[in-house]
XYZ file of C-alpha atoms in Angstrom:
69
model
C 0.597 -103.232 -183.312
C 2.829 -105.536 -185.272
C 5.292 -103.597 -187.402
C 7.369 -106.628 -188.333
C 6.956 -110.383 -188.092
C 9.690 -113.006 -188.108
C 9.537 -116.292 -189.967
C 9.627 -118.050 -186.579
C 6.468 -116.265 -185.456
C 4.801 -117.201 -188.759
C 5.697 -120.841 -188.202
C 4.757 -121.022 -184.501
C 1.569 -118.959 -184.595
C 0.520 -120.101 -188.096
C -0.323 -116.586 -189.300
C 1.235 -115.010 -192.362
C 3.129 -111.756 -192.067
C 0.308 -109.984 -193.908
C -2.270 -111.292 -191.423
C -0.341 -109.886 -188.456
C 1.054 -106.575 -189.700
C -0.915 -103.703 -188.216
C -2.818 -105.912 -185.748
C -2.462 -105.354 -182.015
C -0.749 -108.156 -180.095
C -3.645 -108.210 -177.624
C -5.910 -109.425 -180.463
C -4.069 -112.758 -180.184
C -4.294 -112.996 -176.393
C -7.426 -114.710 -175.032
C -9.793 -112.177 -173.421
C -9.444 -113.899 -170.053
C -5.666 -113.257 -170.157
C -5.589 -109.756 -171.655
C -5.541 -107.762 -168.406
C -2.634 -109.790 -167.001
C -0.703 -109.712 -170.264
C -1.184 -105.987 -170.706
C 0.002 -105.332 -167.134
C 3.085 -107.479 -167.776
C 3.927 -105.671 -171.017
C 3.575 -102.292 -169.281
C 5.812 -103.539 -166.464
C 8.634 -104.526 -168.839
C 8.688 -101.046 -170.359
C 9.635 -99.581 -166.993
C 13.341 -99.029 -166.498
C 15.304 -100.872 -165.353
C 13.680 -104.192 -166.026
C 15.318 -107.591 -165.817
C 13.523 -110.856 -166.251
C 10.893 -112.301 -168.501
C 7.177 -112.661 -168.775
C 4.868 -115.300 -170.109
C 1.835 -114.757 -172.267
C -0.722 -117.002 -173.904
C -1.195 -116.565 -177.651
C -4.131 -117.909 -179.636
C -2.702 -119.264 -182.888
C -4.537 -119.066 -186.202
C -5.794 -122.634 -185.794
C -7.211 -121.791 -182.341
C -4.486 -123.565 -180.381
C -3.350 -121.732 -177.238
C 0.416 -121.586 -176.702
C 2.477 -120.200 -173.841
C 5.325 -117.885 -174.829
C 8.117 -116.361 -172.783
C 9.313 -112.890 -173.718
């Protein structure tokens, strides 16, 4: 769940802070990508982890954008 939201995220994803706070990140990931994204996020919590992952986010206007974390 979102506990904080940066101004950059607001601008790129077109959601307000209030719209995102408390929502799970997976709510913004297309259903067809959720299993892969969830597996990637679990993987980066394992220690040690070096690298990045990519995820697709559905913006407020419906546009799909790729993001690297």
